[in-house]
């Protein structure tokens, strides 16, 4: 882990047991298979709107969310399927939402970019760049006021790192020592704009020094590193020591959205980065540690079946009734006792 931008030393976990690593691999593989199937089905025209694939970034969501409790909070981005899965959202209800169906997590009203599941602490994916940052800060404030012990995680991209709301949120979270983990998923491009062109510093995490909080850089090709960095930050938040800015250097294997010709990226850079696939790296480590090919293939078959089941569930689910267009916009009326 880079220490060039660390304002405060953050302890990291030195060992991760095999069961935890298997759990991380399972989550990453589930995300990969889900996203690959969504991309495939999107091309048939059945899925409305746009979808933004998380393929290649699985180690970030898996490594961070493995350190969270059921009732901890997460806010996401337009590229939010991986965060939802890592936080434990139901695959069937997720797929139905992506298909815009009534049995979806948001009754088909949100679609791919606005999935939410409050029962899992998933406060929502968000199509607004940086839109979830202040929401996670508010969730952290609520946790602090209630002394509930919950932490909040705000996932955002390198483009959102230049939004004013991040700096306002970091300042308040630092002043009030809020239990918030700010995770910048720096995949090098804000849609098609290179981070090196639009960001004044080589590491977004370096900005943490202005707020007197830890700023840590982790390698998104190494889920162990992400998990360890997130674990230290979550423990810091729960202990009442305040927020952490964690930047994970990662890479999306696909275009900004499904159908993006992706001509703004260099072929050699794309090839070299794909060779550092975190999922393949962890698979190799597990095999070296005694996990068998048969075990991993059985896991893949199980998850592929679950994803296929989710697709069929979504297809069977009805579309929302246009007569209910304004339903869920306001709270349902409650009769006086």
Short mmCIF file of C-alpha atoms in Angstrom, two decimals:
data_model
loop_
_atom_site.label_atom_id
_atom_site.label_comp_id
_atom_site.label_asym_id
_atom_site.label_seq_id
_atom_site.Cartn_x
_atom_site.Cartn_y
_atom_site.Cartn_z
CA UNK A 1 0.00 0.00 0.00
CA UNK A 2 1.33 3.44 -0.94
CA UNK A 3 2.30 5.64 1.99
CA UNK A 4 3.16 8.72 -0.04
CA UNK A 5 -0.12 10.44 0.77
CA UNK A 6 -0.90 9.02 4.18
CA UNK A 7 -1.37 11.93 6.57
CA UNK A 8 -1.88 9.65 9.57
CA UNK A 9 -0.58 6.12 9.93
CA UNK A 10 -3.47 3.68 9.52
CA UNK A 11 -2.94 0.14 10.84
CA UNK A 12 -3.63 -2.64 8.37
CA UNK A 13 -4.54 -6.29 8.82
CA UNK A 14 -1.51 -8.48 8.18
CA UNK A 15 -3.27 -11.82 7.72
CA UNK A 16 -6.57 -12.83 6.15
CA UNK A 17 -7.80 -16.36 6.76
CA UNK A 18 -8.76 -18.68 3.93
CA UNK A 19 -12.51 -18.59 4.69
CA UNK A 20 -12.47 -14.79 4.40
CA UNK A 21 -10.55 -14.99 1.13
CA UNK A 22 -13.05 -17.54 -0.22
CA UNK A 23 -15.87 -15.19 0.78
CA UNK A 24 -14.17 -12.32 -1.03
CA UNK A 25 -13.68 -14.47 -4.12
CA UNK A 26 -17.31 -15.54 -4.06
CA UNK A 27 -18.53 -11.95 -3.89
CA UNK A 28 -16.20 -10.86 -6.68
CA UNK A 29 -17.21 -13.76 -8.89
CA UNK A 30 -20.90 -13.13 -8.23
CA UNK A 31 -20.48 -9.50 -9.30
CA UNK A 32 -18.50 -10.49 -12.42
CA UNK A 33 -21.07 -13.08 -13.56
CA UNK A 34 -24.01 -10.80 -12.80
CA UNK A 35 -22.51 -7.92 -14.75
CA UNK A 36 -21.51 -10.04 -17.72
CA UNK A 37 -25.06 -11.40 -17.93
CA UNK A 38 -26.60 -7.93 -17.61
CA UNK A 39 -24.37 -6.70 -20.46
CA UNK A 40 -25.44 -9.67 -22.59
CA UNK A 41 -29.15 -9.19 -21.91
CA UNK A 42 -28.93 -5.44 -22.43
CA UNK A 43 -27.85 -6.05 -26.02
CA UNK A 44 -31.14 -7.88 -26.68
CA UNK A 45 -33.09 -4.69 -26.01
CA UNK A 46 -35.02 -6.11 -23.04
CA UNK A 47 -33.41 -3.81 -20.46
CA UNK A 48 -34.45 -0.15 -20.62
CA UNK A 49 -32.19 2.87 -20.17
CA UNK A 50 -28.44 2.55 -19.74
CA UNK A 51 -26.28 0.15 -17.75
CA UNK A 52 -22.76 0.84 -16.48
CA UNK A 53 -20.70 -2.28 -15.89
CA UNK A 54 -18.53 -2.87 -12.80
CA UNK A 55 -16.40 -5.56 -14.47
CA UNK A 56 -12.79 -5.17 -13.35
CA UNK A 57 -13.57 -3.21 -10.18
CA UNK A 58 -15.00 -6.08 -8.12
CA UNK A 59 -12.22 -6.05 -5.52
CA UNK A 60 -13.26 -2.59 -4.36
CA UNK A 61 -16.86 -3.38 -3.46
CA UNK A 62 -15.99 -6.84 -2.13
CA UNK A 63 -13.01 -5.70 -0.06
CA UNK A 64 -14.82 -2.74 1.50
CA UNK A 65 -18.24 -4.29 2.14
CA UNK A 66 -16.76 -7.45 3.69
CA UNK A 67 -15.93 -5.24 6.68
CA UNK A 68 -19.48 -3.91 7.09
CA UNK A 69 -22.37 -5.09 9.23
CA UNK A 70 -25.88 -5.71 7.96
CA UNK A 71 -27.12 -2.29 9.14
CA UNK A 72 -24.13 -0.19 8.08
CA UNK A 73 -24.85 2.30 5.33
CA UNK A 74 -23.63 2.53 1.74
CA UNK A 75 -24.20 5.14 -0.94
CA UNK A 76 -23.32 4.30 -4.49
CA UNK A 77 -22.89 5.69 -8.00
CA UNK A 78 -24.34 5.15 -11.47
CA UNK A 79 -22.02 2.10 -11.56
CA UNK A 80 -23.66 0.57 -8.52
CA UNK A 81 -24.50 -3.09 -9.15
CA UNK A 82 -21.29 -4.30 -7.52
CA UNK A 83 -21.89 -2.30 -4.35
CA UNK A 84 -25.44 -3.64 -4.10
CA UNK A 85 -24.31 -7.25 -4.47
CA UNK A 86 -21.43 -6.84 -2.02
CA UNK A 87 -23.82 -5.31 0.53
CA UNK A 88 -26.08 -8.35 0.23
CA UNK A 89 -28.96 -7.18 -1.95
CA UNK A 90 -31.12 -9.92 -3.45
CA UNK A 91 -30.12 -10.87 -7.00
CA UNK A 92 -33.69 -11.50 -8.15
CA UNK A 93 -34.98 -8.16 -6.92
CA UNK A 94 -31.91 -6.41 -8.32
CA UNK A 95 -32.37 -7.92 -11.76
CA UNK A 96 -36.08 -7.13 -11.76
CA UNK A 97 -35.25 -3.51 -10.95
CA UNK A 98 -32.75 -3.35 -13.80
CA UNK A 99 -35.49 -4.72 -16.07
CA UNK A 100 -37.86 -2.01 -14.75
CA UNK A 101 -40.32 -4.50 -13.26
CA UNK A 102 -42.73 -4.31 -10.34
CA UNK A 103 -40.88 -6.95 -8.31
CA UNK A 104 -37.69 -4.91 -8.35
CA UNK A 105 -36.09 -3.43 -5.26
CA UNK A 106 -37.63 -0.05 -6.12
CA UNK A 107 -40.78 -1.44 -7.76
CA UNK A 108 -39.27 -0.79 -11.17
CA UNK A 109 -39.19 2.96 -10.59
CA UNK A 110 -35.42 3.36 -10.26
CA UNK A 111 -33.78 1.10 -12.79
CA UNK A 112 -30.07 0.35 -13.01
CA UNK A 113 -28.77 3.72 -11.82
CA UNK A 114 -31.06 4.16 -8.80
CA UNK A 115 -31.22 0.81 -7.02
CA UNK A 116 -31.79 1.12 -3.28
CA UNK A 117 -32.54 -1.34 -0.49
CA UNK A 118 -32.85 0.32 2.90
CA UNK A 119 -33.23 -3.09 4.56
CA UNK A 120 -29.58 -3.76 3.66
CA UNK A 121 -28.33 -0.26 4.41
CA UNK A 122 -28.08 0.42 0.66
CA UNK A 123 -29.18 4.05 0.51
CA UNK A 124 -29.11 4.01 -3.23
CA UNK A 125 -27.13 4.14 -6.42
CA UNK A 126 -27.15 7.67 -7.80
CA UNK A 127 -26.92 9.03 -11.33
CA UNK A 128 -25.81 12.45 -10.03
CA UNK A 129 -22.02 12.67 -9.98
CA UNK A 130 -21.06 12.83 -6.30
CA UNK A 131 -24.74 12.60 -5.31
CA UNK A 132 -24.20 9.98 -2.62
CA UNK A 133 -21.35 11.70 -0.78
CA UNK A 134 -23.46 14.06 1.33
CA UNK A 135 -26.05 11.33 1.92
CA UNK A 136 -23.41 9.06 3.47
CA UNK A 137 -22.18 11.99 5.56
CA UNK A 138 -25.72 12.49 6.83
CA UNK A 139 -26.01 8.79 7.62
CA UNK A 140 -22.77 9.04 9.56
CA UNK A 141 -24.11 12.02 11.47
CA UNK A 142 -27.29 10.12 12.32
CA UNK A 143 -25.22 7.20 13.58
CA UNK A 144 -23.10 9.53 15.69
CA UNK A 145 -26.12 11.29 17.22
CA UNK A 146 -27.79 7.96 18.03
CA UNK A 147 -24.52 6.36 19.21
CA UNK A 148 -25.58 3.32 17.18
CA UNK A 149 -22.09 2.19 16.21
CA UNK A 150 -22.95 2.12 12.52
CA UNK A 151 -20.57 3.37 9.85
CA UNK A 152 -21.38 4.82 6.44
CA UNK A 153 -19.47 4.32 3.20
CA UNK A 154 -19.62 6.70 0.26
CA UNK A 155 -18.43 5.22 -3.03
CA UNK A 156 -17.60 7.76 -5.72
CA UNK A 157 -15.41 8.05 -8.80
CA UNK A 158 -12.43 10.18 -9.72
CA UNK A 159 -14.75 12.61 -11.50
CA UNK A 160 -16.76 13.16 -8.32
CA UNK A 161 -13.51 13.80 -6.44
CA UNK A 162 -13.57 17.27 -7.99
CA UNK A 163 -17.10 18.07 -6.83
CA UNK A 164 -17.40 20.63 -4.06
CA UNK A 165 -19.70 18.39 -2.04
CA UNK A 166 -16.81 16.03 -1.30
CA UNK A 167 -14.75 18.78 0.31
CA UNK A 168 -17.69 20.14 2.29
CA UNK A 169 -18.47 16.63 3.51
CA UNK A 170 -14.86 15.82 4.40
CA UNK A 171 -14.61 19.03 6.40
CA UNK A 172 -17.78 18.40 8.42
CA UNK A 173 -16.97 14.74 8.93
CA UNK A 174 -13.51 15.66 10.20
CA UNK A 175 -14.81 18.36 12.55
CA UNK A 176 -17.50 16.12 14.02
CA UNK A 177 -15.44 12.90 13.81
CA UNK A 178 -18.18 11.13 11.89
CA UNK A 179 -17.94 7.38 11.19
CA UNK A 180 -17.72 7.74 7.41
CA UNK A 181 -15.42 6.01 4.93
CA UNK A 182 -15.06 7.92 1.68
CA UNK A 183 -14.00 5.51 -1.08
CA UNK A 184 -12.77 6.99 -4.34
CA UNK A 185 -12.88 4.34 -7.06
CA UNK A 186 -10.28 5.91 -9.33
CA UNK A 187 -10.54 4.04 -12.62
CA UNK A 188 -8.61 6.71 -14.46
CA UNK A 189 -11.48 8.21 -16.43
CA UNK A 190 -14.49 10.36 -15.59
CA UNK A 191 -16.50 8.95 -18.48
CA UNK A 192 -13.87 9.80 -21.14
CA UNK A 193 -11.88 12.52 -19.35
CA UNK A 194 -8.51 11.28 -18.01
CA UNK A 195 -8.03 11.80 -14.29
CA UNK A 196 -4.51 13.05 -14.99
CA UNK A 197 -6.00 15.91 -17.02
CA UNK A 198 -8.85 16.90 -14.69
CA UNK A 199 -7.33 16.36 -11.24
CA UNK A 200 -4.60 18.61 -9.84
CA UNK A 201 -2.88 15.93 -7.76
CA UNK A 202 -1.65 12.43 -8.66
CA UNK A 203 -3.52 10.88 -5.71
CA UNK A 204 -6.99 11.99 -4.63
CA UNK A 205 -6.20 10.61 -1.17
CA UNK A 206 -3.54 13.30 -0.80
CA UNK A 207 -6.31 15.83 -0.27
CA UNK A 208 -7.08 14.26 3.11
CA UNK A 209 -4.20 16.16 4.68
CA UNK A 210 -6.19 19.39 4.31
CA UNK A 211 -8.79 17.99 6.71
CA UNK A 212 -6.44 16.32 9.18
CA UNK A 213 -7.68 12.82 8.42
CA UNK A 214 -5.99 9.69 7.02
CA UNK A 215 -5.67 9.48 3.25
CA UNK A 216 -4.77 6.01 1.98
CA UNK A 217 -4.12 4.62 -1.49
CA UNK A 218 -4.85 0.94 -2.16
CA UNK A 219 -4.29 -1.20 -5.25
CA UNK A 220 -7.60 -2.29 -6.76
CA UNK A 221 -5.89 -5.30 -8.35
CA UNK A 222 -5.24 -6.71 -4.86
CA UNK A 223 -8.37 -7.44 -2.83
CA UNK A 224 -6.23 -8.19 0.23
CA UNK A 225 -4.95 -4.63 0.19
CA UNK A 226 -8.43 -3.14 -0.26
CA UNK A 227 -9.86 -5.32 2.51
CA UNK A 228 -7.07 -4.40 4.93
CA UNK A 229 -7.27 -0.67 4.25
CA UNK A 230 -11.06 -0.68 4.59
CA UNK A 231 -10.90 -2.72 7.77
CA UNK A 232 -8.63 -0.17 9.43
CA UNK A 233 -10.86 2.70 8.30
CA UNK A 234 -14.06 1.02 9.48
CA UNK A 235 -12.52 0.23 12.86
CA UNK A 236 -11.40 3.85 13.16
CA UNK A 237 -14.92 5.06 12.40
CA UNK A 238 -16.59 2.72 14.88
CA UNK A 239 -14.14 3.80 17.58
CA UNK A 240 -15.25 7.41 17.20
CA UNK A 241 -11.96 8.54 15.65
CA UNK A 242 -13.51 10.04 12.54
CA UNK A 243 -13.49 9.57 8.78
CA UNK A 244 -10.95 8.19 6.31
CA UNK A 245 -10.43 8.98 2.63
CA UNK A 246 -9.54 5.75 0.83
CA UNK A 247 -8.58 5.92 -2.83
CA UNK A 248 -8.49 2.63 -4.72
CA UNK A 249 -6.65 2.64 -8.03
CA UNK A 250 -8.77 0.41 -10.21
CA UNK A 251 -9.84 -0.10 -13.83
CA UNK A 252 -13.07 -0.84 -15.63
CA UNK A 253 -12.63 -3.49 -18.28
CA UNK A 254 -15.56 -2.18 -20.34
CA UNK A 255 -16.57 1.22 -21.63
CA UNK A 256 -18.23 3.89 -19.51
CA UNK A 257 -21.62 2.41 -20.41
CA UNK A 258 -22.62 -0.71 -22.31
CA UNK A 259 -22.24 0.23 -25.97
CA UNK A 260 -19.51 2.81 -25.38
CA UNK A 261 -16.92 2.28 -28.18
CA UNK A 262 -14.21 3.10 -25.62
CA UNK A 263 -11.89 4.78 -28.16
CA UNK A 264 -10.40 7.17 -25.62
CA UNK A 265 -8.27 4.49 -23.94
CA UNK A 266 -4.93 3.18 -25.13
CA UNK A 267 -4.98 -0.46 -26.28
CA UNK A 268 -1.67 -1.29 -24.60
CA UNK A 269 -2.81 0.24 -21.30
CA UNK A 270 -6.06 -1.71 -21.53
CA UNK A 271 -4.22 -4.97 -22.20
CA UNK A 272 -1.70 -4.48 -19.40
CA UNK A 273 -4.39 -3.66 -16.86
CA UNK A 274 -6.52 -6.66 -17.78
CA UNK A 275 -3.52 -8.84 -17.03
CA UNK A 276 -3.73 -7.56 -13.43
CA UNK A 277 -7.30 -8.80 -12.96
CA UNK A 278 -7.95 -8.99 -9.20
CA UNK A 279 -10.35 -11.89 -9.64
CA UNK A 280 -7.83 -13.99 -11.55
CA UNK A 281 -5.11 -13.05 -9.06
CA UNK A 282 -7.16 -14.20 -6.07
CA UNK A 283 -8.19 -17.39 -7.87
CA UNK A 284 -4.54 -18.27 -8.34
CA UNK A 285 -3.77 -17.57 -4.68
CA UNK A 286 -6.63 -19.81 -3.55
CA UNK A 287 -5.43 -22.66 -5.75
CA UNK A 288 -1.94 -22.25 -4.33
CA UNK A 289 -3.47 -22.40 -0.85
CA UNK A 290 -5.08 -25.78 -1.44
CA UNK A 291 -8.52 -24.89 -2.76
CA UNK A 292 -9.29 -27.24 -5.67
CA UNK A 293 -10.35 -26.43 -9.22
CA UNK A 294 -13.45 -28.52 -8.59
CA UNK A 295 -14.48 -26.35 -5.62
CA UNK A 296 -14.08 -23.15 -7.58
CA UNK A 297 -15.90 -24.52 -10.63
CA UNK A 298 -18.75 -25.72 -8.42
CA UNK A 299 -18.97 -22.21 -6.98
CA UNK A 300 -19.07 -20.73 -10.49
CA UNK A 301 -21.83 -23.13 -11.58
CA UNK A 302 -23.89 -22.29 -8.49
CA UNK A 303 -23.56 -18.54 -9.07
CA UNK A 304 -24.25 -18.81 -12.80
CA UNK A 305 -27.46 -20.67 -11.95
CA UNK A 306 -28.44 -17.97 -9.45
CA UNK A 307 -27.89 -15.24 -12.05
CA UNK A 308 -29.90 -17.16 -14.65
CA UNK A 309 -32.68 -17.60 -12.11
CA UNK A 310 -32.63 -13.84 -11.46
CA UNK A 311 -33.01 -13.13 -15.19
CA UNK A 312 -35.96 -15.48 -15.49
CA UNK A 313 -37.54 -13.96 -12.37
CA UNK A 314 -37.18 -10.49 -13.87
CA UNK A 315 -38.72 -11.55 -17.15
CA UNK A 316 -41.75 -13.04 -15.33
CA UNK A 317 -42.27 -9.94 -13.22
CA UNK A 318 -44.95 -7.53 -14.49
CA UNK A 319 -44.29 -3.97 -15.55
CA UNK A 320 -45.52 -1.28 -13.15
CA UNK A 321 -49.10 -0.14 -13.75
CA UNK A 322 -49.12 3.34 -15.36
CA UNK A 323 -52.10 4.15 -13.13
CA UNK A 324 -49.70 3.95 -10.16
CA UNK A 325 -47.26 6.44 -11.64
CA UNK A 326 -47.29 8.70 -8.58
CA UNK A 327 -47.32 5.90 -6.03
CA UNK A 328 -44.34 5.86 -3.63
CA UNK A 329 -43.57 9.52 -4.41
CA UNK A 330 -45.14 10.48 -1.09
CA UNK A 331 -45.65 8.42 2.09
CA UNK A 332 -48.83 6.39 2.18
CA UNK A 333 -51.49 8.12 4.33
CA UNK A 334 -51.88 6.71 7.82
CA UNK A 335 -55.25 6.73 9.50
CA UNK A 336 -55.43 8.35 12.92
CA UNK A 337 -55.79 5.90 15.80
#
